[in-house]
Tab-separated table of C-alpha atoms and ligand atoms in Angstrom:
chain	number	residue	atom	x	y	z
A	1	MET	CA	-77.531	-12.293	-40.445
A	2	GLY	CA	-77.552	-10.907	-44.027
A	3	SER	CA	-80.887	-10.813	-45.793
A	4	ARG	CA	-83.059	-11.987	-42.920
A	5	VAL	CA	-85.911	-9.653	-41.979
A	6	ASN	CA	-88.158	-9.005	-39.008
A	7	THR	CA	-91.894	-8.834	-39.758
A	8	VAL	CA	-93.414	-6.254	-37.383
A	9	LEU	CA	-97.063	-5.451	-36.627
A	10	THR	CA	-97.977	-1.751	-36.859
A	11	ILE	CA	-101.173	0.247	-36.246
A	12	PRO	CA	-100.708	3.195	-38.649
A	13	GLU	CA	-104.131	4.680	-37.862
A	14	PRO	CA	-107.046	3.796	-35.564
A	15	GLY	CA	-108.830	0.630	-36.664
A	16	LYS	CA	-106.066	-0.406	-39.079
A	17	THR	CA	-103.115	-2.826	-38.873
A	18	ALA	CA	-100.228	-3.419	-41.295
A	19	LEU	CA	-97.323	-5.876	-41.310
A	20	VAL	CA	-94.014	-4.111	-42.084
A	21	GLN	CA	-90.628	-5.676	-42.934
A	22	LYS	CA	-87.756	-4.257	-40.880
A	23	PRO	CA	-84.077	-5.235	-40.676
A	24	TYR	CA	-83.343	-8.368	-38.625
A	25	PRO	CA	-82.324	-7.484	-35.026
A	26	SER	CA	-78.674	-7.075	-34.033
A	27	ILE	CA	-77.555	-7.779	-30.454
A	28	LYS	CA	-74.771	-7.002	-27.991
A	29	ALA	CA	-73.506	-8.851	-24.918
A	30	GLY	CA	-76.229	-9.672	-22.413
A	31	TYR	CA	-79.009	-9.967	-25.015
A	32	VAL	CA	-80.405	-12.725	-27.245
A	33	VAL	CA	-82.726	-12.821	-30.266
A	34	ILE	CA	-85.971	-14.721	-29.792
A	35	LYS	CA	-88.355	-16.047	-32.432
A	36	THR	CA	-91.623	-15.062	-30.731
A	37	GLU	CA	-94.410	-17.658	-30.909
A	38	ILE	CA	-97.188	-16.002	-28.877
A	39	ALA	CA	-97.643	-12.283	-28.128
A	40	PRO	CA	-100.703	-12.017	-25.837
A	41	VAL	CA	-102.852	-8.918	-26.411
A	42	CYS	CA	-102.667	-6.508	-23.447
A	43	LEU	CA	-104.421	-3.148	-24.076
A	44	GLU	CA	-103.279	-2.836	-27.698
A	45	GLY	CA	-106.882	-3.295	-28.886
A	46	THR	CA	-108.813	-0.955	-26.608
A	47	ARG	CA	-106.081	1.654	-26.132
A	48	ILE	CA	-104.108	1.722	-29.409
A	49	TRP	CA	-106.140	0.081	-32.198
A	50	ALA	CA	-109.397	1.801	-31.177
A	51	GLU	CA	-108.131	5.146	-29.785
A	52	HIS	CA	-104.507	5.582	-31.020
A	53	ASP	CA	-103.683	6.391	-27.393
A	54	PHE	CA	-100.015	5.640	-26.584
A	55	GLU	CA	-97.872	5.330	-23.448
A	56	PHE	CA	-94.204	6.314	-23.384
A	57	HIS	CA	-93.113	2.802	-24.300
A	58	ASP	CA	-95.171	2.275	-27.481
A	59	ASP	CA	-96.129	4.068	-30.733
A	60	PRO	CA	-97.792	3.107	-34.061
A	61	GLN	CA	-94.670	1.202	-35.201
A	62	HIS	CA	-93.725	-0.440	-31.875
A	63	LEU	CA	-96.293	-2.702	-30.226
A	64	GLY	CA	-96.566	-5.461	-27.658
A	65	HIS	CA	-94.642	-6.384	-24.528
A	66	GLU	CA	-95.857	-9.853	-23.469
A	67	GLY	CA	-94.428	-12.966	-25.082
A	68	VAL	CA	-92.924	-16.435	-25.282
A	69	GLY	CA	-90.691	-17.960	-27.940
A	70	THR	CA	-87.469	-19.743	-28.861
A	71	VAL	CA	-83.918	-18.366	-28.667
A	72	VAL	CA	-82.502	-18.182	-32.210
A	73	ASP	CA	-79.334	-16.044	-31.875
A	74	VAL	CA	-76.843	-15.678	-29.009
A	75	ILE	CA	-73.431	-14.064	-28.558
A	76	ASP	CA	-70.405	-16.092	-27.335
A	77	GLY	CA	-70.506	-16.432	-23.558
A	78	SER	CA	-74.296	-16.274	-23.334
A	79	ASN	CA	-76.090	-18.219	-20.608
A	80	PHE	CA	-78.646	-19.266	-23.251
A	81	SER	CA	-78.435	-21.614	-26.230
A	82	VAL	CA	-80.145	-21.592	-29.610
A	83	GLY	CA	-83.318	-23.647	-29.161
A	84	ASP	CA	-84.041	-22.636	-25.550
A	85	ARG	CA	-87.765	-21.947	-25.036
A	86	VAL	CA	-88.271	-18.796	-22.934
A	87	ILE	CA	-90.768	-16.459	-21.317
A	88	VAL	CA	-89.867	-12.782	-21.852
A	89	PHE	CA	-90.537	-10.593	-18.819
A	90	GLN	CA	-90.760	-7.225	-20.505
A	91	GLY	CA	-88.331	-4.368	-20.385
A	92	ASP	CA	-84.593	-3.943	-19.943
A	93	HIS	CA	-82.396	-4.753	-16.929
A	94	CYS	CA	-79.752	-2.520	-15.332
A	95	GLY	CA	-78.725	-4.940	-12.574
A	96	GLN	CA	-77.914	-2.171	-10.085
A	97	CYS	CA	-81.089	-0.312	-9.091
A	98	HIS	CA	-83.350	-0.963	-6.077
A	99	ALA	CA	-85.764	-3.116	-8.143
A	100	CYS	CA	-82.977	-5.235	-9.671
A	101	ASN	CA	-81.176	-5.704	-6.358
A	102	SER	CA	-84.401	-6.610	-4.533
A	103	GLY	CA	-85.858	-9.115	-7.018
A	104	LEU	CA	-88.754	-6.804	-7.887
A	105	SER	CA	-90.651	-6.301	-11.133
A	106	PRO	CA	-88.546	-5.070	-14.084
A	107	THR	CA	-91.152	-2.364	-14.735
A	108	TYR	CA	-89.549	-0.571	-11.752
A	109	CYS	CA	-85.945	-0.979	-12.990
A	110	ASP	CA	-84.208	2.360	-13.657
A	111	ALA	CA	-83.535	1.187	-17.252
A	112	ASN	CA	-87.306	1.207	-17.865
A	113	ASP	CA	-88.101	4.489	-16.111
A	114	PRO	CA	-88.449	7.415	-18.552
A	115	ASP	CA	-87.936	9.852	-15.659
A	116	VAL	CA	-84.497	8.324	-14.963
A	117	VAL	CA	-83.059	7.542	-18.420
A	118	GLY	CA	-85.365	9.581	-20.705
A	119	PRO	CA	-88.239	8.261	-22.840
A	120	ASP	CA	-86.036	7.395	-25.848
A	121	ASN	CA	-83.713	5.248	-23.731
A	122	ALA	CA	-86.341	3.628	-21.510
A	123	ALA	CA	-87.926	0.206	-21.728
A	124	MET	CA	-88.217	-1.452	-25.122
A	125	HIS	CA	-87.149	1.558	-27.193
A	126	GLY	CA	-84.029	1.544	-25.007
A	127	ILE	CA	-83.419	-2.137	-25.815
A	128	GLU	CA	-83.306	-1.325	-29.554
A	129	ARG	CA	-81.094	1.709	-28.922
A	130	ARG	CA	-78.611	-0.084	-26.650
A	131	ASN	CA	-78.261	-2.873	-29.225
A	132	ASP	CA	-77.922	-0.459	-32.211
A	133	SER	CA	-80.785	-2.444	-33.731
A	134	ALA	CA	-83.383	-1.207	-36.225
A	135	SER	CA	-85.998	-3.602	-34.820
A	136	GLY	CA	-86.646	-6.180	-32.120
A	137	GLY	CA	-87.521	-4.331	-28.941
A	138	PHE	CA	-91.178	-5.335	-29.046
A	139	ALA	CA	-93.391	-8.408	-28.856
A	140	MET	CA	-95.734	-8.087	-31.839
A	141	ALA	CA	-93.117	-9.094	-34.403
A	142	THR	CA	-91.650	-12.359	-35.624
A	143	HIS	CA	-88.338	-11.637	-33.824
A	144	ARG	CA	-87.497	-9.878	-30.581
A	145	ILE	CA	-84.448	-8.850	-28.524
A	146	ALA	CA	-84.507	-9.370	-24.741
A	147	PRO	CA	-81.955	-9.074	-21.939
A	148	GLU	CA	-80.945	-12.487	-20.571
A	149	ALA	CA	-81.798	-11.316	-17.032
A	150	ASN	CA	-85.490	-11.003	-17.962
A	151	LEU	CA	-85.775	-14.433	-19.625
A	152	TYR	CA	-87.032	-17.575	-17.907
A	153	LYS	CA	-86.352	-21.010	-19.442
A	154	ILE	CA	-89.660	-22.859	-19.909
A	155	PRO	CA	-89.681	-26.453	-18.585
A	156	ASP	CA	-89.864	-29.011	-21.440
A	157	ALA	CA	-93.264	-30.287	-20.315
A	158	LEU	CA	-94.894	-26.826	-20.289
A	159	PRO	CA	-96.510	-25.826	-23.625
A	160	PHE	CA	-96.101	-22.245	-24.903
A	161	ARG	CA	-99.824	-21.476	-24.505
A	162	TYR	CA	-99.634	-21.918	-20.716
A	163	ALA	CA	-96.232	-20.207	-20.357
A	164	ALA	CA	-97.740	-17.203	-22.196
A	165	ALA	CA	-100.049	-16.632	-19.205
A	166	ALA	CA	-96.991	-15.592	-17.146
A	167	ASN	CA	-97.284	-11.922	-18.145
A	168	CYS	CA	-100.346	-9.625	-17.861
A	169	SER	CA	-102.991	-12.146	-16.826
A	170	PHE	CA	-102.157	-14.988	-14.444
A	171	GLY	CA	-98.603	-13.677	-13.883
A	172	VAL	CA	-99.704	-10.245	-12.656
A	173	GLY	CA	-102.444	-11.730	-10.450
A	174	PHE	CA	-100.071	-14.326	-9.002
A	175	SER	CA	-97.283	-11.837	-8.187
A	176	ASN	CA	-99.688	-9.307	-6.637
A	177	GLN	CA	-101.120	-12.096	-4.454
A	178	GLU	CA	-97.637	-13.245	-3.382
A	179	ASN	CA	-97.042	-9.614	-2.417
A	180	MET	CA	-100.304	-9.473	-0.385
A	181	ASP	CA	-99.886	-13.018	0.983
A	182	VAL	CA	-103.261	-14.430	-0.155
A	183	LYS	CA	-103.702	-17.731	1.677
A	184	ALA	CA	-106.050	-20.734	1.880
A	185	GLY	CA	-109.215	-19.753	3.745
A	186	ASP	CA	-109.005	-16.096	2.696
A	187	THR	CA	-111.879	-14.383	0.904
A	188	VAL	CA	-110.982	-12.499	-2.292
A	189	LEU	CA	-113.451	-10.034	-3.882
A	190	VAL	CA	-112.764	-9.056	-7.518
A	191	GLY	CA	-114.573	-6.107	-9.083
A	192	GLY	CA	-114.981	-5.242	-12.780
A	193	VAL	CA	-113.552	-8.331	-14.428
A	194	GLY	CA	-111.022	-8.077	-17.285
A	195	PHE	CA	-108.083	-10.331	-18.094
A	196	ILE	CA	-105.979	-9.161	-15.131
A	197	ALA	CA	-108.862	-9.970	-12.766
A	198	MET	CA	-109.181	-13.375	-14.432
A	199	GLY	CA	-105.510	-13.947	-13.590
A	200	HIS	CA	-106.274	-12.944	-9.993
A	201	VAL	CA	-109.198	-15.406	-9.915
A	202	ILE	CA	-107.025	-18.291	-11.137
A	203	SER	CA	-104.357	-17.384	-8.565
A	204	ALA	CA	-106.918	-17.164	-5.721
A	205	LEU	CA	-108.513	-20.517	-6.607
A	206	TYR	CA	-105.028	-22.107	-6.875
A	207	ARG	CA	-104.383	-20.865	-3.316
A	208	ASN	CA	-107.704	-22.329	-2.049
A	209	ALA	CA	-109.141	-18.898	-1.311
A	210	THR	CA	-112.880	-18.192	-1.696
A	211	VAL	CA	-113.606	-15.923	-4.678
A	212	ILE	CA	-116.551	-13.493	-4.884
A	213	ALA	CA	-117.055	-11.655	-8.184
A	214	LEU	CA	-118.715	-8.216	-8.205
A	215	MET	CA	-119.573	-7.915	-11.891
A	216	ARG	CA	-122.187	-7.408	-14.621
A	217	ASN	CA	-120.625	-8.734	-17.869
A	218	ALA	CA	-122.573	-11.970	-18.571
A	219	TYR	CA	-119.988	-13.397	-20.998
A	220	ARG	CA	-117.170	-13.062	-18.477
A	221	ARG	CA	-119.387	-14.308	-15.641
A	222	GLN	CA	-119.700	-17.576	-17.585
A	223	LEU	CA	-115.889	-17.771	-17.892
A	224	LEU	CA	-115.511	-17.399	-14.124
A	225	THR	CA	-118.232	-20.014	-13.588
A	226	ASP	CA	-116.288	-22.382	-15.841
A	227	MET	CA	-113.150	-21.723	-13.768
A	228	GLY	CA	-115.023	-22.741	-10.607
A	229	VAL	CA	-116.263	-19.450	-9.107
A	230	VAL	CA	-119.673	-19.924	-7.418
A	231	HIS	CA	-120.288	-16.562	-5.721
A	232	PHE	CA	-121.475	-13.645	-7.886
A	233	VAL	CA	-122.940	-10.327	-6.762
A	234	ASN	CA	-124.447	-7.673	-9.048
A	235	PRO	CA	-123.034	-4.289	-7.926
A	236	ASP	CA	-126.303	-2.605	-8.968
A	237	ASP	CA	-128.302	-4.588	-6.394
A	238	PRO	CA	-129.378	-2.283	-3.507
A	239	ASP	CA	-128.251	-4.961	-1.014
A	240	TRP	CA	-124.983	-5.858	-2.782
A	241	LEU	CA	-122.924	-5.138	0.370
A	242	GLU	CA	-125.066	-7.409	2.569
A	243	GLN	CA	-124.748	-10.137	-0.077
A	244	VAL	CA	-120.933	-9.858	-0.056
A	245	ARG	CA	-120.650	-9.707	3.744
A	246	ALA	CA	-122.898	-12.762	4.108
A	247	LEU	CA	-120.241	-14.755	2.232
A	248	THR	CA	-117.430	-13.780	4.636
A	249	TYR	CA	-116.433	-15.132	8.054
A	250	ARG	CA	-118.778	-13.667	10.715
A	251	GLY	CA	-119.910	-11.139	8.103
A	252	GLN	CA	-116.779	-9.114	8.805
A	253	GLY	CA	-115.945	-8.328	5.154
A	254	VAL	CA	-113.471	-9.704	2.631
A	255	ASP	CA	-109.758	-10.138	3.371
A	256	HIS	CA	-108.646	-8.880	-0.052
A	257	ALA	CA	-110.454	-6.685	-2.603
A	258	ILE	CA	-109.074	-6.442	-6.136
A	259	ASP	CA	-110.088	-3.699	-8.564
A	260	SER	CA	-109.702	-4.483	-12.235
A	261	SER	CA	-112.025	-1.743	-13.491
A	262	GLY	CA	-110.097	1.446	-12.800
A	263	VAL	CA	-113.317	3.343	-12.035
A	264	PRO	CA	-114.696	4.705	-8.723
A	265	TYR	CA	-118.018	2.848	-9.184
A	266	TYR	CA	-116.231	-0.393	-8.328
A	267	GLN	CA	-113.341	1.015	-6.264
A	268	GLU	CA	-115.658	2.603	-3.664
A	269	ARG	CA	-117.656	-0.625	-3.315
A	270	LEU	CA	-114.521	-2.743	-2.978
A	271	ILE	CA	-113.181	-0.522	-0.180
A	272	ASP	CA	-116.540	-0.651	1.631
A	273	ALA	CA	-116.635	-4.465	1.452
A	274	THR	CA	-113.155	-5.033	2.936
A	275	ARG	CA	-112.688	-6.037	6.580
A	276	LYS	CA	-110.602	-4.086	9.081
A	277	TYR	CA	-106.870	-4.426	8.335
A	278	GLY	CA	-107.773	-5.908	4.930
A	279	ASN	CA	-106.002	-5.355	1.608
A	280	ILE	CA	-107.177	-3.216	-1.324
A	281	ASN	CA	-105.411	-4.002	-4.607
A	282	PHE	CA	-105.557	-1.756	-7.678
A	283	SER	CA	-104.899	-3.864	-10.785
A	284	GLY	CA	-106.669	-1.777	-13.397
A	285	HIS	CA	-106.806	1.818	-14.546
A	286	THR	CA	-109.127	3.818	-16.755
A	287	PRO	CA	-107.774	7.045	-18.304
A	288	GLY	CA	-109.445	10.131	-16.797
A	289	ALA	CA	-111.060	8.310	-13.861
A	290	HIS	CA	-110.301	9.577	-10.330
A	291	LEU	CA	-111.095	8.032	-6.972
A	292	GLU	CA	-111.724	10.574	-4.216
A	293	LEU	CA	-109.665	9.179	-1.352
A	294	HIS	CA	-110.368	10.243	2.230
A	295	PRO	CA	-107.413	9.106	4.377
A	296	LEU	CA	-109.415	8.919	7.622
A	297	LYS	CA	-112.446	7.185	6.109
A	298	HIS	CA	-110.692	4.913	3.604
A	299	VAL	CA	-107.348	4.095	5.233
A	300	ILE	CA	-106.998	5.030	8.917
A	301	ASP	CA	-110.431	4.089	10.306
A	302	PRO	CA	-110.564	0.666	8.555
A	303	ALA	CA	-106.738	0.175	8.816
A	304	HIS	CA	-106.668	-0.795	5.144
A	305	THR	CA	-103.469	-1.393	3.181
A	306	LEU	CA	-103.429	-0.187	-0.443
A	307	TRP	CA	-101.484	-2.248	-2.999
A	308	GLY	CA	-100.679	-2.028	-6.686
A	309	GLN	CA	-97.976	-3.368	-8.969
A	310	HIS	CA	-97.438	-3.804	-12.702
A	311	ASP	CA	-95.819	-6.939	-14.010
A	312	VAL	CA	-94.216	-9.868	-12.097
A	313	ARG	CA	-91.537	-9.611	-9.415
A	314	ALA	CA	-88.362	-11.494	-10.388
A	315	ARG	CA	-88.468	-13.267	-7.000
A	316	ASP	CA	-91.914	-14.735	-7.908
A	317	ARG	CA	-90.907	-16.201	-11.281
A	318	GLU	CA	-90.072	-19.729	-10.138
A	319	ARG	CA	-93.220	-20.181	-8.049
A	320	LEU	CA	-95.263	-18.695	-10.917
A	321	ILE	CA	-93.891	-21.197	-13.442
A	322	ARG	CA	-94.404	-24.044	-10.954
A	323	ALA	CA	-98.054	-22.942	-10.657
A	324	LEU	CA	-98.393	-22.924	-14.465
A	325	CYS	CA	-97.313	-26.593	-14.469
A	326	ASN	CA	-100.339	-27.412	-12.259
A	327	PRO	CA	-103.095	-29.197	-14.275
A	328	ASP	CA	-105.914	-27.274	-12.610
A	329	VAL	CA	-104.216	-23.928	-13.319
A	330	GLN	CA	-103.817	-25.066	-16.953
A	331	ARG	CA	-107.524	-25.964	-17.088
A	332	MET	CA	-108.390	-22.444	-15.890
A	333	VAL	CA	-105.940	-20.814	-18.351
A	334	ASP	CA	-107.734	-22.743	-21.119
A	335	VAL	CA	-110.964	-21.040	-19.971
A	336	MET	CA	-109.310	-17.591	-19.743
A	337	VAL	CA	-107.745	-17.725	-23.238
A	338	THR	CA	-110.939	-17.521	-25.271
A	339	HIS	CA	-109.477	-16.609	-28.675
A	340	GLU	CA	-106.251	-17.097	-30.633
A	341	PHE	CA	-105.417	-15.392	-33.938
A	342	PRO	CA	-102.492	-15.369	-36.359
A	343	MET	CA	-100.719	-11.967	-36.221
A	344	SER	CA	-101.788	-11.430	-39.856
A	345	ARG	CA	-105.386	-11.180	-38.541
A	346	ALA	CA	-104.602	-8.870	-35.598
A	347	SER	CA	-107.415	-6.429	-36.480
A	348	GLU	CA	-109.985	-9.144	-35.724
A	349	ALA	CA	-108.303	-9.798	-32.374
A	350	PHE	CA	-108.346	-6.104	-31.445
A	351	GLU	CA	-111.962	-5.628	-32.533
A	352	LEU	CA	-112.954	-8.564	-30.350
A	353	GLN	CA	-111.077	-7.088	-27.368
A	354	VAL	CA	-112.989	-3.810	-27.736
A	355	SER	CA	-116.293	-5.772	-27.637
A	356	LYS	CA	-115.435	-7.234	-24.160
A	357	GLN	CA	-116.914	-10.561	-25.348
A	358	CYS	CA	-113.612	-12.307	-24.679
A	359	GLY	CA	-111.090	-13.337	-22.053
A	360	LYS	CA	-107.354	-13.115	-22.805
A	361	ILE	CA	-106.500	-13.113	-26.534
A	362	TYR	CA	-103.288	-14.585	-27.999
A	363	LEU	CA	-101.587	-13.529	-31.240
A	364	TRP	CA	-99.462	-16.256	-32.872
A	365	THR	CA	-96.718	-14.151	-34.432
A	366	GLN	CA	-95.262	-16.697	-36.895
A	367	GLN	CA	-98.608	-17.124	-38.672
B	401	ZN	ZN1	-82.473	-2.101	-12.586
B	402	ZN	ZN1	-99.375	-6.493	-20.605
């Protein structure tokens, strides 16, 4: 591997990016090296670039978890070949925990849990450590290491830009809706619309559910209109609840309510608008925000079920990729992905994300 290098995106201080050259990744059995093509922006803009606020799995030198690319290095005996196009479902894989044995999301694998293996050994830092590699655990770089168990081979006919929606946008919405069993004829209310909610909207429309959007952001309202959503309610309207109920069967309330805002302003409304025995899904969080939950009022009396899940369950991967091959899903992904930037211009991408005048943003890492 000699003189090859890995070009890695860093955010050394708030509002600043820098490309840094690190040693090319080294791998051990069970892992491959991928030349990443697209690293979609998750919360790197709002959380890290703007605030320098980090979670256990990232820091100024280690950024990005979503991605697609091409396998460029394997070890003898690998199930993958150089040239395979793959989706990376983030994190490591232990193969033996409850999540691994049940086909659940790798976020819940013991190998990615800092409380089980310690923060230095968990998730993508752990991938670099277990491979004795000086780089490669993360998505916002030209090259990345991933465990074979968390790779999915992309069908030849599926372009990278649609496969890249398999992580924290359409993928998360799709897997949460498999979990909740969203069906044709159901009514789905989304509140506070960001890119995860947009993934939920695409998934709900793909399932022939009726979508109602409780939202105020005019730019994103136009995106949902372009996807095919026709029902919008302004949560500031005094009669917002009557408006939502009027759109549901017998006025009984929505079957599924999905929060993408992470704030009680929306969460309380979503709970109020859900029918008896309906589902409440939490797909967003805002640091410092707290919902005051009254078990009798919010759960027992309405018989609500509360849901939430990061990431994509392994058991949902095939159906997710089959959905991404659907032309109407691809049309909606084209609406959701409003901007694409070369990684060398990542600051512009992050600034745009902070403005909220965008849908999902892609970084092309080889440019
Ligand atoms: Zn595991
Ligand atoms: Zn993400």
